CSV table of C-alpha atoms in Angstrom, one decimal:
chain,number,residue,atom,x,y,z
A,1,MET,CA,-19.4,66.2,-115.9
A,2,LEU,CA,-17.4,63.8,-117.6
A,3,ASP,CA,-17.6,61.3,-114.1
A,4,LYS,CA,-21.0,61.8,-113.6
A,5,ALA,CA,-21.5,60.7,-117.4
A,6,ASP,CA,-19.2,57.9,-117.1
A,7,ASN,CA,-20.9,56.7,-113.8
A,8,ARG,CA,-24.1,56.2,-115.4
A,9,LEU,CA,-22.3,53.9,-117.5
A,10,ASP,CA,-21.2,51.5,-114.8
A,11,LEU,CA,-25.4,50.8,-113.4
A,12,PRO,CA,-26.9,47.7,-115.6
A,13,ALA,CA,-29.7,48.4,-118.2
A,14,ASP,CA,-31.7,45.8,-117.0
A,15,PRO,CA,-32.5,46.3,-113.3
A,16,GLN,CA,-34.3,43.0,-113.0
A,17,ARG,CA,-31.1,41.6,-113.7
A,18,ALA,CA,-29.2,43.6,-111.5
A,19,GLU,CA,-31.3,41.9,-108.3
A,20,TYR,CA,-30.9,38.6,-109.5
A,21,VAL,CA,-27.1,38.5,-109.4
A,22,PRO,CA,-26.8,38.9,-105.6
A,23,ALA,CA,-29.6,36.9,-104.8
A,24,ARG,CA,-27.9,34.2,-106.6
A,25,ARG,CA,-24.4,34.5,-104.6
A,26,GLY,CA,-26.1,34.5,-100.9
A,27,TYR,CA,-27.6,30.7,-101.9
A,28,LEU,CA,-23.6,29.9,-102.7
A,29,ARG,CA,-21.9,30.8,-99.4
A,30,PRO,CA,-24.0,28.4,-96.7
A,31,LEU,CA,-23.6,25.9,-99.6
A,32,LEU,CA,-19.8,26.2,-99.3
A,33,GLN,CA,-19.6,26.3,-95.4
A,34,PHE,CA,-21.5,22.8,-95.3
A,35,ALA,CA,-19.3,21.1,-97.8
A,36,LEU,CA,-16.2,22.5,-95.9
A,37,MET,CA,-17.5,21.2,-92.6
A,38,ALA,CA,-18.5,17.9,-94.1
A,39,LEU,CA,-14.9,17.8,-95.3
A,40,VAL,CA,-13.2,18.3,-92.1
A,41,LEU,CA,-15.4,15.9,-90.4
A,42,ALA,CA,-14.7,13.7,-92.9
A,43,ALA,CA,-11.0,14.4,-92.3
A,44,ALA,CA,-10.9,13.6,-88.5
A,45,TRP,CA,-13.1,10.8,-88.6
A,46,VAL,CA,-10.5,8.8,-91.0
A,47,ALA,CA,-8.2,10.0,-88.7
A,48,MET,CA,-9.6,8.9,-85.6
A,49,ASP,CA,-10.2,5.2,-87.2
A,50,ARG,CA,-6.6,5.3,-88.2
A,51,LEU,CA,-5.5,6.2,-84.5
A,52,ALA,CA,-7.1,3.1,-83.6
A,53,ALA,CA,-6.6,0.8,-85.7
A,54,SER,CA,-2.9,1.5,-84.8
A,55,LYS,CA,-3.3,1.5,-81.0
A,56,ARG,CA,-2.0,-1.6,-79.5
A,57,GLU,CA,-4.0,-4.6,-78.0
A,58,ARG,CA,-3.3,-4.8,-74.6
A,59,THR,CA,-4.4,-8.1,-72.3
A,60,PRO,CA,-6.7,-7.7,-70.0
A,61,ARG,CA,-4.9,-8.4,-66.2
A,62,ALA,CA,-6.4,-11.6,-64.1
A,63,PHE,CA,-8.2,-10.5,-60.4
A,64,THR,CA,-5.9,-10.7,-57.4
A,65,PRO,CA,-7.7,-10.5,-54.1
A,66,LEU,CA,-6.3,-8.2,-51.9
A,67,VAL,CA,-3.7,-10.3,-49.0
A,68,TYR,CA,-3.6,-8.1,-45.5
A,69,THR,CA,0.1,-7.9,-43.9
A,70,VAL,CA,-0.7,-8.2,-40.5
A,71,GLU,CA,1.1,-9.2,-37.2
A,72,THR,CA,0.0,-12.5,-35.1
A,73,THR,CA,1.3,-13.7,-31.8
A,74,THR,CA,0.3,-17.6,-30.3
A,75,ALA,CA,-2.0,-18.6,-27.8
A,76,ALA,CA,-0.6,-20.2,-24.8
A,77,ARG,CA,-2.0,-21.4,-21.5
A,78,ALA,CA,-0.6,-20.6,-18.1
A,79,ASP,CA,-1.5,-19.4,-14.5
A,80,ASN,CA,-1.7,-15.4,-14.8
A,81,ARG,CA,-1.7,-12.9,-12.6
A,82,PRO,CA,-2.8,-9.8,-13.1
A,83,GLU,CA,-1.6,-6.4,-11.4
A,84,ILE,CA,-3.5,-3.8,-10.1
A,85,ARG,CA,-2.3,-0.2,-10.1
A,86,LEU,CA,-3.7,1.9,-7.2
A,87,TYR,CA,-2.4,4.7,-4.9
A,88,GLY,CA,-1.6,5.0,-1.4
A,89,GLN,CA,-0.1,7.5,1.5
A,90,VAL,CA,2.8,6.6,3.4
A,91,ASP,CA,1.7,6.1,7.2
A,92,THR,CA,3.4,5.5,10.4
A,93,GLY,CA,3.5,2.4,11.8
A,94,ARG,CA,5.3,3.1,14.9
A,95,ASN,CA,4.5,6.7,16.4
A,96,VAL,CA,4.6,8.0,19.9
A,97,ASP,CA,3.8,11.3,21.9
A,98,LEU,CA,6.3,11.9,24.1
A,99,ARG,CA,4.9,12.6,27.4
A,100,SER,CA,5.9,13.8,30.5
A,101,ALA,CA,4.8,11.8,33.4
A,102,VAL,CA,6.0,14.1,36.0
A,103,SER,CA,5.6,18.3,36.6
A,104,GLY,CA,8.2,21.0,37.0
A,105,ASP,CA,10.7,23.2,34.9
A,106,VAL,CA,12.9,22.1,32.2
A,107,VAL,CA,16.3,22.6,33.0
A,108,GLU,CA,17.6,20.7,30.0
A,109,ILE,CA,17.4,19.9,26.5
A,110,HIS,CA,18.9,18.0,24.0
A,111,PRO,CA,20.2,20.0,20.8
A,112,ASP,CA,18.9,17.1,18.5
A,113,LEU,CA,15.0,17.5,19.6
A,114,VAL,CA,14.4,19.4,16.4
A,115,ALA,CA,11.7,18.2,14.0
A,116,GLY,CA,13.3,16.1,11.2
A,117,LEU,CA,16.5,15.2,13.0
A,118,ARG,CA,17.3,11.4,13.7
A,119,VAL,CA,17.9,10.4,17.4
A,120,ALA,CA,18.9,7.6,18.9
A,121,ARG,CA,17.6,4.7,21.5
A,122,GLY,CA,18.1,6.0,25.0
A,123,THR,CA,18.9,9.6,24.3
A,124,VAL,CA,18.0,12.3,27.1
A,125,LEU,CA,15.7,14.4,24.7
A,126,LEU,CA,15.0,16.8,27.5
A,127,ARG,CA,15.4,16.9,31.2
A,128,ILE,CA,13.0,18.2,34.5
A,129,ASP,CA,14.0,19.9,37.7
A,130,PRO,CA,14.9,16.8,39.4
A,131,PHE,CA,15.2,18.5,43.2
A,132,ALA,CA,12.3,17.4,44.4
A,133,TYR,CA,11.8,14.4,43.7
A,134,GLU,CA,15.6,13.8,45.1
A,135,GLY,CA,14.2,14.9,48.1
A,136,ALA,CA,11.1,12.6,48.0
A,137,LEU,CA,13.2,9.9,47.3
A,138,VAL,CA,15.5,10.1,50.2
A,139,GLU,CA,12.3,10.5,52.3
A,140,ALA,CA,11.1,7.3,51.0
A,141,ARG,CA,14.5,5.6,51.7
A,142,ALA,CA,14.4,6.7,55.4
A,143,ASN,CA,10.6,5.7,55.9
A,144,LEU,CA,12.0,2.4,55.1
A,145,ALA,CA,15.3,2.5,56.7
A,146,SER,CA,13.4,3.2,60.4
A,147,THR,CA,10.9,0.7,59.8
A,148,ARG,CA,13.6,-2.3,58.8
A,149,ALA,CA,15.1,-1.0,62.0
A,150,ALA,CA,11.6,-1.8,63.9
A,151,ILE,CA,12.0,-5.4,62.2
A,152,ALA,CA,15.0,-5.5,63.1
A,153,GLU,CA,14.4,-4.9,67.0
A,154,ILE,CA,10.6,-7.2,67.5
A,155,ASP,CA,13.4,-10.0,66.0
A,156,ALA,CA,15.6,-9.0,68.7
A,157,ARG,CA,12.8,-9.0,70.8
A,158,LEU,CA,11.2,-12.1,69.6
A,159,ALA,CA,14.5,-14.6,70.2
A,160,SER,CA,15.0,-13.2,74.1
A,161,GLU,CA,11.1,-14.3,74.5
A,162,ARG,CA,11.8,-17.5,72.8
A,163,GLU,CA,14.7,-18.1,74.8
A,164,GLN,CA,13.2,-17.5,78.3
A,165,LEU,CA,10.2,-19.4,77.7
A,166,GLU,CA,12.4,-22.4,76.9
A,167,ALA,CA,14.0,-21.4,80.2
A,168,ALA,CA,10.5,-21.0,82.1
A,169,ASP,CA,9.1,-24.0,80.7
A,170,ALA,CA,12.4,-25.9,82.1
A,171,GLN,CA,11.1,-24.3,85.4
A,172,LEU,CA,7.6,-25.2,84.8
A,173,GLU,CA,8.3,-29.0,84.1
A,174,LEU,CA,10.3,-28.9,87.6
A,175,GLY,CA,8.0,-27.2,89.2
A,176,ARG,CA,5.6,-30.4,88.5
A,177,ALA,CA,8.0,-33.0,89.6
A,178,ASP,CA,8.4,-31.5,92.3
A,179,LEU,CA,4.7,-31.4,93.5
A,180,GLU,CA,4.1,-34.8,92.3
A,181,ARG,CA,6.8,-35.7,94.9
A,182,ALA,CA,5.4,-33.7,97.4
A,183,LEU,CA,1.9,-35.1,97.2
A,184,SER,CA,3.7,-39.0,97.4
A,185,LEU,CA,5.8,-37.6,100.2
A,186,ALA,CA,2.4,-36.2,101.6
A,187,GLY,CA,0.9,-39.5,101.3
A,188,SER,CA,2.8,-41.0,103.6
A,189,GLY,CA,2.8,-38.4,106.2
A,190,ALA,CA,6.4,-36.8,105.6
A,191,LEU,CA,5.3,-33.7,104.5
A,192,THR,CA,2.3,-31.4,105.6
A,193,ASP,CA,0.2,-29.9,103.7
A,194,LYS,CA,1.3,-26.7,104.1
A,195,GLU,CA,4.2,-28.3,102.3
A,196,VAL,CA,2.0,-29.4,99.4
A,197,ASP,CA,0.1,-25.8,98.9
A,198,ALA,CA,3.5,-24.0,98.5
A,199,ARG,CA,4.4,-26.3,95.7
A,200,ARG,CA,1.2,-26.3,94.0
A,201,LEU,CA,1.7,-22.1,94.2
A,202,ILE,CA,5.4,-22.1,92.6
A,203,LEU,CA,3.8,-24.1,90.1
A,204,SER,CA,0.7,-22.0,89.6
A,205,GLN,CA,3.8,-18.9,89.0
A,206,ARG,CA,6.0,-20.8,86.4
A,207,GLU,CA,2.7,-21.7,84.8
A,208,GLN,CA,2.0,-18.3,84.8
A,209,ALA,CA,5.0,-17.2,83.5
A,210,SER,CA,5.4,-19.4,81.0
A,211,SER,CA,1.9,-18.3,79.2
A,212,GLN,CA,3.2,-14.8,79.8
A,213,ARG,CA,6.2,-15.5,77.5
A,214,ARG,CA,4.1,-16.9,74.8
A,215,ASN,CA,1.6,-14.2,74.4
A,216,ASN,CA,4.6,-11.8,74.1
A,217,ILE,CA,6.0,-14.6,71.3
A,218,LEU,CA,2.4,-13.6,69.8
A,219,ILE,CA,2.4,-9.9,70.2
A,220,ALA,CA,5.8,-9.6,68.7
A,221,GLU,CA,5.0,-11.8,66.0
A,222,ALA,CA,1.8,-9.4,65.2
A,223,GLN,CA,3.5,-6.2,65.2
A,224,ARG,CA,6.8,-7.8,63.2
A,225,THR,CA,4.2,-8.5,60.5
A,226,GLN,CA,2.5,-4.9,60.9
A,227,GLN,CA,5.7,-3.9,60.3
A,228,GLU,CA,6.8,-6.1,57.0
A,229,ALA,CA,3.8,-4.8,55.4
A,230,ASN,CA,4.4,-1.1,56.3
A,231,ALA,CA,8.0,-1.6,54.8
A,232,GLU,CA,6.4,-3.1,52.2
A,233,ARG,CA,4.4,-0.5,51.3
A,234,LEU,CA,7.5,2.2,51.8
A,235,GLU,CA,9.7,-0.3,49.8
A,236,TRP,CA,6.7,0.7,46.9
A,237,LYS,CA,7.2,4.5,47.8
A,238,VAL,CA,10.9,4.1,47.1
A,239,ARG,CA,10.8,2.8,44.0
A,240,GLU,CA,8.0,5.1,42.8
A,241,ALA,CA,10.3,8.0,44.1
A,242,GLU,CA,13.3,6.4,42.2
A,243,ARG,CA,10.7,6.2,39.1
A,244,LYS,CA,9.7,9.7,39.5
A,245,LEU,CA,13.1,10.8,39.5
A,246,GLN,CA,14.4,9.0,36.2
A,247,GLU,CA,11.3,10.3,34.9
A,248,THR,CA,12.6,13.7,35.3
A,249,ALA,CA,14.9,13.3,31.9
A,250,ILE,CA,12.6,12.4,29.1
A,251,MET,CA,14.2,9.5,27.2
A,252,ALA,CA,14.0,8.5,22.8
A,253,PRO,CA,11.9,4.9,23.4
A,254,PHE,CA,13.3,3.8,19.9
A,255,ASP,CA,15.3,5.1,17.2
A,256,GLY,CA,13.6,7.5,15.3
A,257,ILE,CA,13.1,10.9,13.5
A,258,ILE,CA,11.4,13.5,15.5
A,259,SER,CA,8.3,14.2,13.8
A,260,ASP,CA,7.1,17.7,16.1
A,261,GLU,CA,8.4,19.3,19.4
A,262,SER,CA,7.1,21.8,21.2
A,263,ILE,CA,9.3,22.6,24.5
A,264,GLU,CA,11.8,25.8,25.5
A,265,THR,CA,14.5,25.7,27.9
A,266,GLY,CA,12.8,27.4,31.6
A,267,ARG,CA,9.6,26.3,30.8
A,268,SER,CA,7.3,24.6,33.1
A,269,VAL,CA,5.9,21.3,32.2
A,270,SER,CA,2.5,19.4,33.8
A,271,ALA,CA,2.1,16.0,33.8
A,272,ASN,CA,0.9,14.1,31.2
A,273,GLU,CA,1.5,17.0,28.7
A,274,VAL,CA,2.5,16.1,25.1
A,275,VAL,CA,6.9,17.7,24.2
A,276,ALA,CA,7.7,15.8,21.4
A,277,SER,CA,6.6,13.2,18.9
A,278,ILE,CA,8.4,10.7,17.4
A,279,TYR,CA,8.3,8.1,15.1
A,280,ASP,CA,10.0,5.0,13.8
A,281,ASP,CA,11.3,5.2,10.0
A,282,THR,CA,12.5,1.6,9.6
A,283,ALA,CA,8.6,0.9,10.3
A,284,LEU,CA,6.6,2.7,8.0
A,285,ASP,CA,3.4,1.4,6.2
A,286,VAL,CA,1.7,2.3,3.1
A,287,LYS,CA,-2.3,2.2,3.3
A,288,PHE,CA,-4.4,2.0,0.3
A,289,THR,CA,-8.0,1.0,-0.2
A,290,LEU,CA,-9.6,-1.8,-2.6
A,291,THR,CA,-12.3,-2.0,-3.7
A,292,ASN,CA,-15.2,-4.6,-2.9
A,293,ALA,CA,-14.8,-7.0,-6.1
A,294,GLN,CA,-11.0,-6.7,-5.8
A,295,TYR,CA,-11.3,-7.6,-2.1
A,296,GLY,CA,-13.5,-10.0,-3.1
A,297,ARG,CA,-11.0,-11.8,-6.0
A,298,MET,CA,-7.8,-11.5,-3.4
A,299,ALA,CA,-9.8,-12.6,0.1
A,300,THR,CA,-10.6,-16.1,-2.3
A,301,ASP,CA,-7.8,-16.7,-3.8
A,302,ALA,CA,-5.5,-19.5,-3.1
A,303,ASP,CA,-2.2,-17.4,-2.2
A,304,PRO,CA,-3.5,-15.3,1.4
A,305,LEU,CA,-3.6,-11.4,1.2
A,306,ILE,CA,-1.9,-10.9,4.5
A,307,GLY,CA,2.3,-11.7,3.6
A,308,ARG,CA,1.5,-10.9,-0.4
A,309,ASP,CA,4.4,-9.0,-1.8
A,310,VAL,CA,3.6,-5.5,-3.2
A,311,GLU,CA,6.0,-2.4,-4.7
A,312,LEU,CA,5.1,1.4,-4.5
A,313,SER,CA,6.5,3.8,-6.2
A,314,TRP,CA,7.3,7.5,-4.9
A,315,SER,CA,8.0,10.7,-7.4
A,316,VAL,CA,10.5,12.8,-6.4
A,317,GLY,CA,12.6,15.7,-8.6
A,318,GLY,CA,11.2,14.1,-11.9
A,319,THR,CA,12.7,10.3,-10.5
A,320,ASP,CA,10.7,7.4,-9.5
A,321,TYR,CA,11.8,5.0,-6.8
A,322,THR,CA,10.5,2.2,-5.6
A,323,TRP,CA,10.4,0.3,-2.4
A,324,PRO,CA,9.3,-3.4,-1.8
A,325,ALA,CA,6.4,-4.2,0.9
A,326,THR,CA,4.7,-6.4,2.4
A,327,ILE,CA,1.0,-6.8,3.1
A,328,ALA,CA,0.7,-7.1,6.8
A,329,ARG,CA,-2.8,-6.3,7.7
A,330,ILE,CA,-6.4,-5.5,6.8
A,331,GLY,CA,-8.3,-2.4,8.5
A,332,ALA,CA,-10.8,-3.6,11.1
A,333,ARG,CA,-13.7,-2.2,8.5
A,334,VAL,CA,-14.6,-0.9,5.5
A,335,THR,CA,-15.1,2.7,4.6
A,336,ALA,CA,-18.1,3.4,3.5
A,337,GLU,CA,-17.0,7.0,2.4
A,338,ARG,CA,-13.4,5.5,0.1
A,339,GLY,CA,-16.2,2.6,-1.0
A,340,GLY,CA,-14.0,-0.4,0.4
A,341,VAL,CA,-11.3,-2.0,2.8
A,342,GLU,CA,-8.2,-0.4,3.7
A,343,VAL,CA,-5.4,-2.2,3.5
A,344,TYR,CA,-1.6,-1.4,5.2
A,345,ALA,CA,2.0,-2.6,4.0
A,346,ARG,CA,4.7,-3.1,5.7
A,347,ILE,CA,7.5,-1.1,3.6
A,348,LYS,CA,10.8,-2.9,3.8
A,349,GLN,CA,14.2,-0.8,3.4
A,350,ALA,CA,15.5,0.2,0.0
A,351,ASP,CA,18.9,1.7,-1.3
A,352,ASN,CA,17.5,4.9,-2.9
A,353,PRO,CA,19.4,8.3,-2.4
A,354,VAL,CA,15.9,9.8,-1.0
A,355,GLN,CA,14.2,8.7,2.5
A,356,LEU,CA,10.6,8.5,2.3
A,357,ARG,CA,8.5,10.2,4.6
A,358,PRO,CA,5.0,9.6,6.1
A,359,GLY,CA,2.3,11.7,4.8
A,360,ALA,CA,4.1,11.1,0.6
A,361,PHE,CA,1.3,10.3,-1.6
A,362,VAL,CA,2.5,6.8,-4.1
A,363,SER,CA,1.4,4.2,-6.2
A,364,LEU,CA,1.4,0.8,-5.9
A,365,THR,CA,1.3,-2.6,-7.8
A,366,VAL,CA,-0.6,-5.3,-6.4
A,367,PRO,CA,-0.3,-8.8,-7.5
A,368,ASP,CA,-4.3,-9.6,-8.6
A,369,ARG,CA,-5.5,-13.1,-7.9
A,370,ILE,CA,-4.0,-16.5,-10.0
A,371,TRP,CA,-6.1,-17.4,-12.6
A,372,PRO,CA,-4.9,-20.8,-13.9
A,373,GLN,CA,-4.8,-22.1,-17.3
A,374,THR,CA,-6.0,-18.6,-19.0
A,375,PHE,CA,-4.5,-16.9,-21.8
A,376,ARG,CA,-2.7,-13.6,-21.9
A,377,LEU,CA,-3.1,-12.0,-25.0
A,378,PRO,CA,-2.4,-8.1,-26.3
A,379,GLU,CA,-5.0,-5.2,-25.6
A,380,THR,CA,-5.5,-5.1,-29.6
A,381,ALA,CA,-5.8,-9.2,-30.0
A,382,LEU,CA,-9.2,-8.5,-28.5
A,383,ARG,CA,-12.2,-6.8,-30.8
A,384,ASP,CA,-15.7,-5.6,-29.0
A,385,SER,CA,-14.9,-7.3,-25.8
A,386,ASP,CA,-16.0,-10.5,-26.7
A,387,HIS,CA,-14.2,-12.2,-29.8
A,388,VAL,CA,-10.7,-12.5,-31.6
A,389,PHE,CA,-9.7,-13.9,-35.3
A,390,LEU,CA,-7.2,-16.5,-35.9
A,391,VAL,CA,-4.9,-17.3,-39.0
A,392,VAL,CA,-6.4,-20.2,-40.3
A,393,ASP,CA,-4.5,-21.1,-43.7
A,394,GLY,CA,-4.1,-17.3,-44.2
A,395,LYS,CA,-7.4,-16.7,-43.5
A,396,LEU,CA,-9.6,-15.2,-40.6
A,397,GLU,CA,-11.5,-17.3,-38.6
A,398,ARG,CA,-13.3,-16.0,-35.5
A,399,ARG,CA,-13.6,-17.1,-32.2
A,400,ASP,CA,-15.4,-16.2,-29.1
A,401,VAL,CA,-13.8,-15.6,-25.8
A,402,ARG,CA,-14.6,-14.0,-22.4
A,403,LEU,CA,-12.4,-11.7,-20.6
A,404,ILE,CA,-11.2,-11.7,-17.3
A,405,ALA,CA,-9.4,-8.8,-16.1
A,406,TRP,CA,-6.9,-6.0,-17.5
A,407,ASP,CA,-3.4,-6.5,-17.0
A,408,GLY,CA,-2.1,-3.3,-18.3
A,409,GLU,CA,-1.8,-3.3,-21.9
A,410,ASP,CA,-2.5,-7.2,-21.6
A,411,ALA,CA,-5.8,-9.1,-21.5
A,412,ILE,CA,-6.3,-11.9,-19.6
A,413,LEU,CA,-8.7,-14.2,-21.4
A,414,ASP,CA,-10.5,-17.8,-22.3
A,415,GLY,CA,-12.8,-19.3,-24.2
A,416,ASP,CA,-12.8,-20.3,-27.7
A,417,LEU,CA,-9.0,-20.9,-27.9
A,418,SER,CA,-6.5,-23.8,-28.2
A,419,GLU,CA,-2.7,-23.8,-27.4
A,420,GLY,CA,-0.7,-22.7,-30.1
A,421,ASP,CA,-3.7,-20.7,-32.3
A,422,THR,CA,-2.0,-17.9,-34.2
A,423,VAL,CA,-4.0,-14.9,-33.2
A,424,LEU,CA,-4.3,-11.7,-34.8
A,425,VAL,CA,-2.8,-8.3,-33.3
A,426,THR,CA,-3.3,-6.2,-36.1
A,427,ARG,CA,-6.1,-3.2,-35.6
A,428,LEU,CA,-7.3,-4.2,-39.0
A,429,THR,CA,-10.7,-2.2,-39.7
A,430,GLU,CA,-11.6,-5.2,-43.0
A,431,ALA,CA,-11.1,-8.3,-40.1
A,432,THR,CA,-13.8,-10.4,-41.1
A,433,GLU,CA,-14.8,-14.2,-41.1
A,434,GLY,CA,-12.8,-15.2,-44.0
A,435,VAL,CA,-10.4,-11.9,-45.2
A,436,ASN,CA,-7.0,-13.2,-46.3
A,437,VAL,CA,-3.7,-12.3,-44.5
A,438,ARG,CA,-0.1,-13.0,-44.4
A,439,GLU,CA,1.8,-12.7,-41.1
A,440,ALA,CA,4.6,-10.2,-41.7
A,441,ALA,CA,7.5,-11.9,-40.1
A,442,SER,CA,7.2,-15.2,-42.1
A,443,ASP,CA,6.7,-13.0,-45.9
A,444,PRO,CA,9.7,-10.7,-45.9
A,445,ALA,CA,9.1,-10.5,-49.6
A,446,SER,CA,5.6,-8.3,-48.7
A,447,GLU,CA,7.4,-5.2,-48.3
A,448,GLU,CA,8.2,-5.5,-51.8
A,449,PRO,CA,6.8,-2.5,-54.5
A,450,GLY,CA,4.0,-4.1,-56.5
A,451,ASN,CA,2.7,-6.4,-53.6
A,452,PRO,CA,-1.0,-5.9,-52.8
A,453,ALA,CA,-0.1,-5.4,-48.8
A,454,ALA,CA,-2.2,-3.8,-46.6
A,455,ASN,CA,-1.9,0.1,-46.9
A,456,PRO,CA,-1.4,1.9,-43.5
A,457,ASP,CA,-4.5,3.6,-43.9
A,458,ASP,CA,-6.4,0.3,-43.9
A,459,THR,CA,-5.5,-0.3,-40.3
A,460,GLU,CA,-6.4,1.4,-37.3
């Protein structure tokens, strides 16, 4: 009861006054918040102003243009000869198929008659049964001896006939003298006509005997000429038989390497059959092709194409071996399928542990034509194949050039260049007319930290 009474005492006596107190408190709170926020902003502004006032004043840095550190080279006029890299194939410059000139059975084969082995000149590689050819030689020699004997017999008969002719001529002269005496005696009456006719008969017989001797000599001389012709034919038969007998032994015609063989002991071979092949390993050629443009340049050069020295390289077992060579001849016709001219170079001997073999695929270095009074510059100096940049007083200047040829990583040029010009060789992406550069070799301080030198990202 008392609590309820106390509660009633706390209630305001005036209801209108009780509603006014909460409303008044609601207006004061926003005012207080605004005032607090203004105070915080004022304090912050004062603090920022004091910080700004306490900051050190900085002097503006002067602008320095970017200078690139580059590499250069000096242009020099000279007679330049680029080198062409080509590929070719080793070929045999001297290759022979060994053929059997006679037919027969093989009775002997040399142990070195094997593909890949080297044989010396004159080595008997195989032998064919010579029995029949020995018999033919004996028969030819016998026929020749018989003919020579016949000639000797004719010569003896000729000698006898000539002696008898001399005697007959002497008897004829005596008969003529005797007839003349008889005629003179008959004129004086010392001899009768019968005795004169007897002497005329004797003279006629002696003339006939002399004429017969002359005819015998002519016949014998004709027979001798016939036998001499027969002897010449038989001499050729003897030489033929001797040659066929020699050809039963097939010999190596020169020092070389056996490239192929297809023969066995006991096999019968026919005439003109290939039994083996041999090539001269000291006379190897390398065959390569020049394009029409390359051939045209070299053929019109002051230095002849034939006789020009080249170098070939053969890669074997991970090692490159080189041989010198000299261009010896040019192909007889243009090879349309290869698009150029075939050229053959004779390979010279070299002190290499490996031996060059026919069929090897090799690379070649062939000197191109000479370009007189031109410039040789690194590939990186050439821009767009038509201009370079010079370094003049620390700035780049463009110069137009004409590309003549490439030589590996160098370019052969001609154009608006002079002896001693300093040419930019660094691949600088910002390379334009007037760009500031410095040479790396002539400015060691460019490597110091803080220098505005070209960054690696500025070059390509």
